[in-house]
PDB file of C-alpha atoms in Angstrom:
ATOM      1  CA  UNK A   1     -41.675  33.171 -36.842  1.00  0.00           C
ATOM      2  CA  UNK A   2     -43.542  35.217 -39.299  1.00  0.00           C
ATOM      3  CA  UNK A   3     -45.515  33.360 -42.050  1.00  0.00           C
ATOM      4  CA  UNK A   4     -46.784  35.396 -44.947  1.00  0.00           C
ATOM      5  CA  UNK A   5     -48.796  34.216 -48.238  1.00  0.00           C
ATOM      6  CA  UNK A   6     -46.162  34.036 -50.863  1.00  0.00           C
ATOM      7  CA  UNK A   7     -42.207  33.650 -51.537  1.00  0.00           C
ATOM      8  CA  UNK A   8     -42.521  37.328 -52.942  1.00  0.00           C
ATOM      9  CA  UNK A   9     -43.931  38.503 -49.593  1.00  0.00           C
ATOM     10  CA  UNK A  10     -41.212  36.909 -47.830  1.00  0.00           C
ATOM     11  CA  UNK A  11     -38.589  38.731 -49.479  1.00  0.00           C
ATOM     12  CA  UNK A  12     -40.404  42.143 -49.090  1.00  0.00           C
ATOM     13  CA  UNK A  13     -40.351  41.193 -45.227  1.00  0.00           C
ATOM     14  CA  UNK A  14     -36.722  40.281 -45.333  1.00  0.00           C
ATOM     15  CA  UNK A  15     -35.523  43.051 -47.638  1.00  0.00           C
ATOM     16  CA  UNK A  16     -37.527  46.014 -46.846  1.00  0.00           C
ATOM     17  CA  UNK A  17     -39.888  45.597 -43.899  1.00  0.00           C
ATOM     18  CA  UNK A  18     -37.881  44.015 -41.020  1.00  0.00           C
ATOM     19  CA  UNK A  19     -34.800  46.210 -41.874  1.00  0.00           C
ATOM     20  CA  UNK A  20     -36.930  49.383 -41.622  1.00  0.00           C
ATOM     21  CA  UNK A  21     -38.207  47.713 -38.105  1.00  0.00           C
ATOM     22  CA  UNK A  22     -34.448  47.062 -37.026  1.00  0.00           C
ATOM     23  CA  UNK A  23     -33.387  50.743 -37.842  1.00  0.00           C
ATOM     24  CA  UNK A  24     -36.715  52.215 -36.276  1.00  0.00           C
ATOM     25  CA  UNK A  25     -35.670  49.945 -33.055  1.00  0.00           C
ATOM     26  CA  UNK A  26     -32.152  51.047 -33.068  1.00  0.00           C
ATOM     27  CA  UNK A  27     -30.918  47.397 -33.050  1.00  0.00           C
ATOM     28  CA  UNK A  28     -29.872  44.921 -35.240  1.00  0.00           C
ATOM     29  CA  UNK A  29     -32.265  41.961 -36.257  1.00  0.00           C
ATOM     30  CA  UNK A  30     -30.918  38.782 -37.413  1.00  0.00           C
ATOM     31  CA  UNK A  31     -33.468  37.569 -40.200  1.00  0.00           C
ATOM     32  CA  UNK A  32     -33.486  34.066 -41.888  1.00  0.00           C
ATOM     33  CA  UNK A  33     -35.608  33.075 -44.995  1.00  0.00           C
ATOM     34  CA  UNK A  34     -36.652  29.652 -45.447  1.00  0.00           C
ATOM     35  CA  UNK A  35     -38.537  28.433 -48.544  1.00  0.00           C
ATOM     36  CA  UNK A  36     -39.805  24.971 -49.975  1.00  0.00           C
ATOM     37  CA  UNK A  37     -37.146  22.581 -51.271  1.00  0.00           C
ATOM     38  CA  UNK A  38     -37.914  23.199 -55.102  1.00  0.00           C
ATOM     39  CA  UNK A  39     -37.247  26.927 -54.744  1.00  0.00           C
ATOM     40  CA  UNK A  40     -33.419  26.118 -53.912  1.00  0.00           C
ATOM     41  CA  UNK A  41     -30.979  24.648 -56.467  1.00  0.00           C
ATOM     42  CA  UNK A  42     -30.132  20.999 -55.481  1.00  0.00           C
ATOM     43  CA  UNK A  43     -26.215  20.696 -55.532  1.00  0.00           C
ATOM     44  CA  UNK A  44     -26.897  16.920 -56.252  1.00  0.00           C
ATOM     45  CA  UNK A  45     -29.064  17.230 -59.195  1.00  0.00           C
ATOM     46  CA  UNK A  46     -26.994  20.185 -60.656  1.00  0.00           C
ATOM     47  CA  UNK A  47     -23.768  18.019 -60.380  1.00  0.00           C
ATOM     48  CA  UNK A  48     -25.589  15.135 -61.926  1.00  0.00           C
ATOM     49  CA  UNK A  49     -26.841  17.573 -65.049  1.00  0.00           C
ATOM     50  CA  UNK A  50     -23.178  18.719 -65.128  1.00  0.00           C
ATOM     51  CA  UNK A  51     -21.717  15.315 -65.736  1.00  0.00           C
ATOM     52  CA  UNK A  52     -24.311  14.599 -68.283  1.00  0.00           C
ATOM     53  CA  UNK A  53     -23.288  17.980 -70.210  1.00  0.00           C
ATOM     54  CA  UNK A  54     -19.539  17.168 -69.924  1.00  0.00           C
ATOM     55  CA  UNK A  55     -20.125  13.895 -71.464  1.00  0.00           C
ATOM     56  CA  UNK A  56     -21.882  15.781 -74.273  1.00  0.00           C
ATOM     57  CA  UNK A  57     -25.112  14.040 -73.743  1.00  0.00           C
ATOM     58  CA  UNK A  58     -28.182  15.897 -74.794  1.00  0.00           C
ATOM     59  CA  UNK A  59     -29.995  17.308 -71.739  1.00  0.00           C
ATOM     60  CA  UNK A  60     -32.618  19.760 -73.198  1.00  0.00           C
ATOM     61  CA  UNK A  61     -35.026  19.231 -76.261  1.00  0.00           C
ATOM     62  CA  UNK A  62     -34.567  22.943 -77.284  1.00  0.00           C
ATOM     63  CA  UNK A  63     -31.708  25.391 -78.086  1.00  0.00           C
ATOM     64  CA  UNK A  64     -33.325  27.922 -75.733  1.00  0.00           C
ATOM     65  CA  UNK A  65     -33.243  25.601 -72.801  1.00  0.00           C
ATOM     66  CA  UNK A  66     -29.332  24.389 -73.924  1.00  0.00           C
ATOM     67  CA  UNK A  67     -28.424  27.994 -74.020  1.00  0.00           C
ATOM     68  CA  UNK A  68     -29.868  28.990 -70.728  1.00  0.00           C
ATOM     69  CA  UNK A  69     -28.242  26.389 -69.154  1.00  0.00           C
ATOM     70  CA  UNK A  70     -24.984  27.580 -69.516  1.00  0.00           C
ATOM     71  CA  UNK A  71     -25.733  31.151 -67.724  1.00  0.00           C
ATOM     72  CA  UNK A  72     -27.730  28.951 -64.953  1.00  0.00           C
ATOM     73  CA  UNK A  73     -24.559  26.349 -64.367  1.00  0.00           C
ATOM     74  CA  UNK A  74     -22.249  29.270 -63.772  1.00  0.00           C
ATOM     75  CA  UNK A  75     -24.926  31.442 -61.510  1.00  0.00           C
ATOM     76  CA  UNK A  76     -25.142  28.125 -59.312  1.00  0.00           C
ATOM     77  CA  UNK A  77     -21.203  27.705 -59.325  1.00  0.00           C
ATOM     78  CA  UNK A  78     -20.905  31.107 -58.126  1.00  0.00           C
ATOM     79  CA  UNK A  79     -23.632  30.776 -55.449  1.00  0.00           C
ATOM     80  CA  UNK A  80     -21.690  27.745 -54.154  1.00  0.00           C
ATOM     81  CA  UNK A  81     -18.073  29.558 -54.152  1.00  0.00           C
ATOM     82  CA  UNK A  82     -19.548  32.673 -52.670  1.00  0.00           C
ATOM     83  CA  UNK A  83     -21.836  31.122 -50.027  1.00  0.00           C
ATOM     84  CA  UNK A  84     -24.662  32.287 -51.701  1.00  0.00           C
ATOM     85  CA  UNK A  85     -28.142  31.033 -50.736  1.00  0.00           C
ATOM     86  CA  UNK A  86     -28.890  29.236 -54.027  1.00  0.00           C
ATOM     87  CA  UNK A  87     -32.495  30.598 -54.184  1.00  0.00           C
ATOM     88  CA  UNK A  88     -33.652  30.454 -57.777  1.00  0.00           C
ATOM     89  CA  UNK A  89     -36.444  33.160 -56.936  1.00  0.00           C
ATOM     90  CA  UNK A  90     -33.160  35.646 -56.985  1.00  0.00           C
ATOM     91  CA  UNK A  91     -31.837  34.271 -60.425  1.00  0.00           C
ATOM     92  CA  UNK A  92     -32.178  37.155 -62.922  1.00  0.00           C
ATOM     93  CA  UNK A  93     -33.663  34.943 -66.140  1.00  0.00           C
ATOM     94  CA  UNK A  94     -37.065  33.181 -66.152  1.00  0.00           C
ATOM     95  CA  UNK A  95     -36.418  29.362 -65.985  1.00  0.00           C
ATOM     96  CA  UNK A  96     -38.459  26.989 -68.024  1.00  0.00           C
ATOM     97  CA  UNK A  97     -39.836  23.581 -66.219  1.00  0.00           C
ATOM     98  CA  UNK A  98     -37.369  21.347 -67.807  1.00  0.00           C
ATOM     99  CA  UNK A  99     -34.528  23.762 -66.777  1.00  0.00           C
ATOM    100  CA  UNK A 100     -35.690  23.908 -63.251  1.00  0.00           C
ATOM    101  CA  UNK A 101     -36.180  20.306 -62.868  1.00  0.00           C
ATOM    102  CA  UNK A 102     -32.700  19.399 -63.949  1.00  0.00           C
ATOM    103  CA  UNK A 103     -31.565  21.618 -61.060  1.00  0.00           C
ATOM    104  CA  UNK A 104     -34.056  21.084 -58.125  1.00  0.00           C
ATOM    105  CA  UNK A 105     -35.371  17.941 -56.611  1.00  0.00           C
ATOM    106  CA  UNK A 106     -39.131  17.308 -54.745  1.00  0.00           C
ATOM    107  CA  UNK A 107     -39.467  16.951 -51.143  1.00  0.00           C
ATOM    108  CA  UNK A 108     -40.085  13.146 -51.458  1.00  0.00           C
ATOM    109  CA  UNK A 109     -37.207  12.552 -53.659  1.00  0.00           C
ATOM    110  CA  UNK A 110     -34.779  14.055 -51.458  1.00  0.00           C
ATOM    111  CA  UNK A 111     -32.075  11.961 -50.018  1.00  0.00           C
ATOM    112  CA  UNK A 112     -31.745  13.795 -47.057  1.00  0.00           C
ATOM    113  CA  UNK A 113     -28.910  12.980 -44.649  1.00  0.00           C
ATOM    114  CA  UNK A 114     -27.978  10.026 -47.176  1.00  0.00           C
ATOM    115  CA  UNK A 115     -27.092  12.710 -49.861  1.00  0.00           C
ATOM    116  CA  UNK A 116     -23.244  12.748 -50.426  1.00  0.00           C
ATOM    117  CA  UNK A 117     -23.494  16.411 -50.756  1.00  0.00           C
ATOM    118  CA  UNK A 118     -25.688  16.971 -47.794  1.00  0.00           C
ATOM    119  CA  UNK A 119     -22.941  19.605 -46.314  1.00  0.00           C
ATOM    120  CA  UNK A 120     -23.294  21.579 -49.621  1.00  0.00           C
ATOM    121  CA  UNK A 121     -27.062  21.628 -49.559  1.00  0.00           C
ATOM    122  CA  UNK A 122     -28.779  25.054 -49.779  1.00  0.00           C
ATOM    123  CA  UNK A 123     -31.883  23.963 -48.010  1.00  0.00           C
ATOM    124  CA  UNK A 124     -30.106  22.739 -45.100  1.00  0.00           C
ATOM    125  CA  UNK A 125     -27.898  25.758 -45.032  1.00  0.00           C
ATOM    126  CA  UNK A 126     -31.086  27.739 -44.817  1.00  0.00           C
ATOM    127  CA  UNK A 127     -32.558  25.953 -42.116  1.00  0.00           C
ATOM    128  CA  UNK A 128     -29.212  26.133 -40.084  1.00  0.00           C
ATOM    129  CA  UNK A 129     -29.155  29.808 -40.513  1.00  0.00           C
ATOM    130  CA  UNK A 130     -32.915  29.812 -38.959  1.00  0.00           C
ATOM    131  CA  UNK A 131     -32.104  28.118 -35.833  1.00  0.00           C
ATOM    132  CA  UNK A 132     -30.113  31.350 -34.491  1.00  0.00           C
ATOM    133  CA  UNK A 133     -32.197  34.126 -36.347  1.00  0.00           C
ATOM    134  CA  UNK A 134     -34.116  36.443 -34.340  1.00  0.00           C
ATOM    135  CA  UNK A 135     -37.033  36.299 -36.888  1.00  0.00           C
ATOM    136  CA  UNK A 136     -37.560  33.437 -39.301  1.00  0.00           C
ATOM    137  CA  UNK A 137     -39.764  34.339 -42.367  1.00  0.00           C
ATOM    138  CA  UNK A 138     -41.719  31.438 -44.019  1.00  0.00           C
ATOM    139  CA  UNK A 139     -44.454  31.010 -46.643  1.00  0.00           C
ATOM    140  CA  UNK A 140     -47.814  29.488 -45.524  1.00  0.00           C
ATOM    141  CA  UNK A 141     -47.419  26.525 -47.859  1.00  0.00           C
ATOM    142  CA  UNK A 142     -44.210  25.533 -45.922  1.00  0.00           C
ATOM    143  CA  UNK A 143     -45.537  26.257 -42.349  1.00  0.00           C
ATOM    144  CA  UNK A 144     -48.669  24.007 -43.145  1.00  0.00           C
ATOM    145  CA  UNK A 145     -46.277  21.117 -44.562  1.00  0.00           C
ATOM    146  CA  UNK A 146     -43.896  21.595 -41.691  1.00  0.00           C
ATOM    147  CA  UNK A 147     -46.881  21.073 -39.114  1.00  0.00           C
ATOM    148  CA  UNK A 148     -48.313  18.054 -40.792  1.00  0.00           C
ATOM    149  CA  UNK A 149     -44.920  16.425 -40.850  1.00  0.00           C
ATOM    150  CA  UNK A 150     -44.319  17.244 -37.304  1.00  0.00           C
ATOM    151  CA  UNK A 151     -47.729  15.407 -36.215  1.00  0.00           C
ATOM    152  CA  UNK A 152     -47.620  12.548 -38.661  1.00  0.00           C
ATOM    153  CA  UNK A 153     -43.976  11.647 -37.467  1.00  0.00           C
ATOM    154  CA  UNK A 154     -44.566  12.667 -33.758  1.00  0.00           C
ATOM    155  CA  UNK A 155     -41.872  15.399 -34.090  1.00  0.00           C
ATOM    156  CA  UNK A 156     -39.112  13.233 -35.679  1.00  0.00           C
ATOM    157  CA  UNK A 157     -39.094  15.329 -39.239  1.00  0.00           C
ATOM    158  CA  UNK A 158     -39.034  18.942 -38.204  1.00  0.00           C
ATOM    159  CA  UNK A 159     -38.702  21.194 -41.385  1.00  0.00           C
ATOM    160  CA  UNK A 160     -38.472  24.649 -39.537  1.00  0.00           C
ATOM    161  CA  UNK A 161     -37.168  25.398 -35.984  1.00  0.00           C
ATOM    162  CA  UNK A 162     -39.358  25.901 -32.826  1.00  0.00           C
ATOM    163  CA  UNK A 163     -40.147  29.362 -32.167  1.00  0.00           C
ATOM    164  CA  UNK A 164     -42.206  30.902 -29.068  1.00  0.00           C
ATOM    165  CA  UNK A 165     -44.169  33.411 -31.462  1.00  0.00           C
ATOM    166  CA  UNK A 166     -45.699  32.898 -34.615  1.00  0.00           C
ATOM    167  CA  UNK A 167     -47.184  35.764 -36.698  1.00  0.00           C
ATOM    168  CA  UNK A 168     -49.557  35.034 -39.409  1.00  0.00           C
ATOM    169  CA  UNK A 169     -49.273  37.572 -42.141  1.00  0.00           C
ATOM    170  CA  UNK A 170     -52.003  37.565 -44.968  1.00  0.00           C
ATOM    171  CA  UNK A 171     -53.929  35.289 -42.603  1.00  0.00           C
ATOM    172  CA  UNK A 172     -56.992  35.180 -44.861  1.00  0.00           C
ATOM    173  CA  UNK A 173     -54.867  33.027 -47.496  1.00  0.00           C
ATOM    174  CA  UNK A 174     -53.758  30.376 -45.004  1.00  0.00           C
ATOM    175  CA  UNK A 175     -56.961  28.071 -45.393  1.00  0.00           C
ATOM    176  CA  UNK A 176     -56.395  28.043 -49.138  1.00  0.00           C
ATOM    177  CA  UNK A 177     -52.790  27.176 -48.847  1.00  0.00           C
ATOM    178  CA  UNK A 178     -53.577  24.471 -46.318  1.00  0.00           C
ATOM    179  CA  UNK A 179     -55.972  22.952 -48.892  1.00  0.00           C
ATOM    180  CA  UNK A 180     -53.721  22.987 -51.276  1.00  0.00           C
ATOM    181  CA  UNK A 181     -50.827  21.637 -49.493  1.00  0.00           C
ATOM    182  CA  UNK A 182     -52.571  18.850 -47.818  1.00  0.00           C
ATOM    183  CA  UNK A 183     -55.014  18.041 -50.597  1.00  0.00           C
ATOM    184  CA  UNK A 184     -54.517  15.993 -53.427  1.00  0.00           C
ATOM    185  CA  UNK A 185     -54.702  17.558 -57.099  1.00  0.00           C
ATOM    186  CA  UNK A 186     -54.642  15.874 -60.273  1.00  0.00           C
ATOM    187  CA  UNK A 187     -53.630  18.149 -63.325  1.00  0.00           C
ATOM    188  CA  UNK A 188     -52.499  17.531 -66.774  1.00  0.00           C
ATOM    189  CA  UNK A 189     -49.064  19.415 -66.134  1.00  0.00           C
ATOM    190  CA  UNK A 190     -48.713  17.084 -63.220  1.00  0.00           C
ATOM    191  CA  UNK A 191     -48.893  13.914 -65.404  1.00  0.00           C
ATOM    192  CA  UNK A 192     -46.495  15.505 -67.981  1.00  0.00           C
ATOM    193  CA  UNK A 193     -44.086  16.081 -65.171  1.00  0.00           C
ATOM    194  CA  UNK A 194     -44.355  12.352 -64.216  1.00  0.00           C
ATOM    195  CA  UNK A 195     -43.483  11.138 -67.390  1.00  0.00           C
ATOM    196  CA  UNK A 196     -40.746  13.488 -67.966  1.00  0.00           C
ATOM    197  CA  UNK A 197     -39.410  12.351 -64.505  1.00  0.00           C
ATOM    198  CA  UNK A 198     -39.704   8.568 -65.777  1.00  0.00           C
ATOM    199  CA  UNK A 199     -37.957   9.455 -69.085  1.00  0.00           C
ATOM    200  CA  UNK A 200     -35.095  11.131 -66.942  1.00  0.00           C
ATOM    201  CA  UNK A 201     -34.789   8.116 -64.501  1.00  0.00           C
ATOM    202  CA  UNK A 202     -34.296   5.675 -67.135  1.00  0.00           C
ATOM    203  CA  UNK A 203     -31.329   7.835 -68.725  1.00  0.00           C
ATOM    204  CA  UNK A 204     -29.884   8.627 -65.098  1.00  0.00           C
ATOM    205  CA  UNK A 205     -29.995   4.831 -64.370  1.00  0.00           C
ATOM    206  CA  UNK A 206     -28.807   3.267 -67.772  1.00  0.00           C
ATOM    207  CA  UNK A 207     -25.399   2.659 -66.230  1.00  0.00           C
ATOM    208  CA  UNK A 208     -26.516   1.193 -63.090  1.00  0.00           C
ATOM    209  CA  UNK A 209     -25.697  -2.277 -62.474  1.00  0.00           C
ATOM    210  CA  UNK A 210     -29.385  -3.258 -61.772  1.00  0.00           C
ATOM    211  CA  UNK A 211     -30.803  -1.171 -64.819  1.00  0.00           C
ATOM    212  CA  UNK A 212     -31.979  -4.341 -66.326  1.00  0.00           C
ATOM    213  CA  UNK A 213     -34.022  -5.194 -63.447  1.00  0.00           C
ATOM    214  CA  UNK A 214     -35.599  -2.020 -62.921  1.00  0.00           C
ATOM    215  CA  UNK A 215     -36.178  -0.734 -66.594  1.00  0.00           C
ATOM    216  CA  UNK A 216     -39.178  -2.649 -67.079  1.00  0.00           C
ATOM    217  CA  UNK A 217     -40.900  -1.134 -64.122  1.00  0.00           C
ATOM    218  CA  UNK A 218     -39.704   2.379 -65.512  1.00  0.00           C
ATOM    219  CA  UNK A 219     -41.198   1.731 -68.783  1.00  0.00           C
ATOM    220  CA  UNK A 220     -44.339   0.895 -67.048  1.00  0.00           C
ATOM    221  CA  UNK A 221     -44.822   3.937 -65.374  1.00  0.00           C
ATOM    222  CA  UNK A 222     -43.901   5.877 -68.395  1.00  0.00           C
ATOM    223  CA  UNK A 223     -46.546   4.125 -70.138  1.00  0.00           C
ATOM    224  CA  UNK A 224     -49.313   4.810 -67.594  1.00  0.00           C
ATOM    225  CA  UNK A 225     -48.486   8.526 -67.402  1.00  0.00           C
ATOM    226  CA  UNK A 226     -48.550   8.827 -71.108  1.00  0.00           C
ATOM    227  CA  UNK A 227     -51.872   7.088 -70.988  1.00  0.00           C
ATOM    228  CA  UNK A 228     -53.026   9.385 -68.161  1.00  0.00           C
ATOM    229  CA  UNK A 229     -52.134  12.244 -70.546  1.00  0.00           C
ATOM    230  CA  UNK A 230     -53.851  11.071 -73.307  1.00  0.00           C
ATOM    231  CA  UNK A 231     -57.125  10.545 -71.342  1.00  0.00           C
ATOM    232  CA  UNK A 232     -56.716  13.566 -69.438  1.00  0.00           C
ATOM    233  CA  UNK A 233     -56.600  15.663 -72.731  1.00  0.00           C
ATOM    234  CA  UNK A 234     -59.640  13.752 -73.956  1.00  0.00           C
ATOM    235  CA  UNK A 235     -61.546  14.359 -70.839  1.00  0.00           C
ATOM    236  CA  UNK A 236     -60.940  17.837 -70.812  1.00  0.00           C
ATOM    237  CA  UNK A 237     -61.975  18.287 -74.232  1.00  0.00           C
ATOM    238  CA  UNK A 238     -65.062  16.449 -73.623  1.00  0.00           C
ATOM    239  CA  UNK A 239     -65.669  18.922 -70.783  1.00  0.00           C
ATOM    240  CA  UNK A 240     -65.597  21.870 -73.079  1.00  0.00           C
ATOM    241  CA  UNK A 241     -68.233  20.312 -75.205  1.00  0.00           C
ATOM    242  CA  UNK A 242     -70.618  19.214 -72.360  1.00  0.00           C
ATOM    243  CA  UNK A 243     -73.348  21.558 -70.858  1.00  0.00           C
ATOM    244  CA  UNK A 244     -75.349  21.718 -67.665  1.00  0.00           C
ATOM    245  CA  UNK A 245     -76.306  18.175 -66.382  1.00  0.00           C
ATOM    246  CA  UNK A 246     -74.156  16.350 -68.859  1.00  0.00           C
ATOM    247  CA  UNK A 247     -71.239  18.117 -67.667  1.00  0.00           C
ATOM    248  CA  UNK A 248     -71.696  17.185 -64.024  1.00  0.00           C
ATOM    249  CA  UNK A 249     -72.123  13.694 -64.848  1.00  0.00           C
ATOM    250  CA  UNK A 250     -68.639  13.590 -66.344  1.00  0.00           C
ATOM    251  CA  UNK A 251     -67.173  15.255 -63.185  1.00  0.00           C
ATOM    252  CA  UNK A 252     -68.705  12.848 -61.063  1.00  0.00           C
ATOM    253  CA  UNK A 253     -68.766   9.360 -62.788  1.00  0.00           C
ATOM    254  CA  UNK A 254     -70.385   6.781 -60.922  1.00  0.00           C
ATOM    255  CA  UNK A 255     -68.559   3.720 -62.710  1.00  0.00           C
ATOM    256  CA  UNK A 256     -64.512   4.166 -62.569  1.00  0.00           C
ATOM    257  CA  UNK A 257     -64.700   2.119 -65.801  1.00  0.00           C
ATOM    258  CA  UNK A 258     -66.133   5.154 -67.449  1.00  0.00           C
ATOM    259  CA  UNK A 259     -63.567   7.350 -66.046  1.00  0.00           C
ATOM    260  CA  UNK A 260     -60.290   6.504 -68.040  1.00  0.00           C
ATOM    261  CA  UNK A 261     -58.093   9.186 -66.334  1.00  0.00           C
ATOM    262  CA  UNK A 262     -59.032   7.615 -62.616  1.00  0.00           C
ATOM    263  CA  UNK A 263     -58.225   4.022 -63.750  1.00  0.00           C
ATOM    264  CA  UNK A 264     -54.877   5.427 -65.358  1.00  0.00           C
ATOM    265  CA  UNK A 265     -54.235   7.106 -61.837  1.00  0.00           C
ATOM    266  CA  UNK A 266     -54.911   4.109 -60.158  1.00  0.00           C
ATOM    267  CA  UNK A 267     -52.892   1.725 -62.201  1.00  0.00           C
ATOM    268  CA  UNK A 268     -49.957   4.186 -61.798  1.00  0.00           C
ATOM    269  CA  UNK A 269     -50.153   4.142 -58.134  1.00  0.00           C
ATOM    270  CA  UNK A 270     -50.198   0.607 -58.156  1.00  0.00           C
ATOM    271  CA  UNK A 271     -47.067   0.424 -60.474  1.00  0.00           C
TER     272      UNK A 271
END
């Protein structure tokens, strides 16, 4: 197994470096590339979006995303029909955050074996291919996540196949990636994602028999996320005006009540 720093370097290793090595050795080398779940199109999320589009429900807030959806839908269809890898990094056009969210799923939101389209999952197909490959190419973020889940679940959850040899390329980036994957980061963009996700859930579950029971909880999540966005924007604006000791004090509040973003975060976690 070879782990490198970025997805671009994964593609370089699999498409250029390892084929060159195979040619030099005079023997074939089977290579499998495995990336994080959010890199691949999720067949279930894609199908759900197609159903909404077929029902003439507004999926996107901009004409650009609505137009781009047509080409993306055709590409995923072609990937599925031709047994492609569904890797969105190989899609020819840039994807907006909104468009990508319509056809991908986060690790913690994936249904796993319970998914009705599990057999068609691009991620699971990539992992199945990795089980039999001579060389598996991963990125540091996925490697760290896989090792962490393996340790936390005592081997019950294995994102990557076991290999006798692990080569760390770009090793000086490994600590940085481990901090990013295993740490907790609160960003304004993340809060906006939570707000969009809550809004989408309300729309997706509107026809669900239990919608009346869960709508209040979804509304509470939406409100807390919106509050956090407002507080984060206000806090960031105040940081821009702050200088020296004043800025340090704002970054390290003693009383949580003086730090509304922290309060909003805790409230959302409870919700």
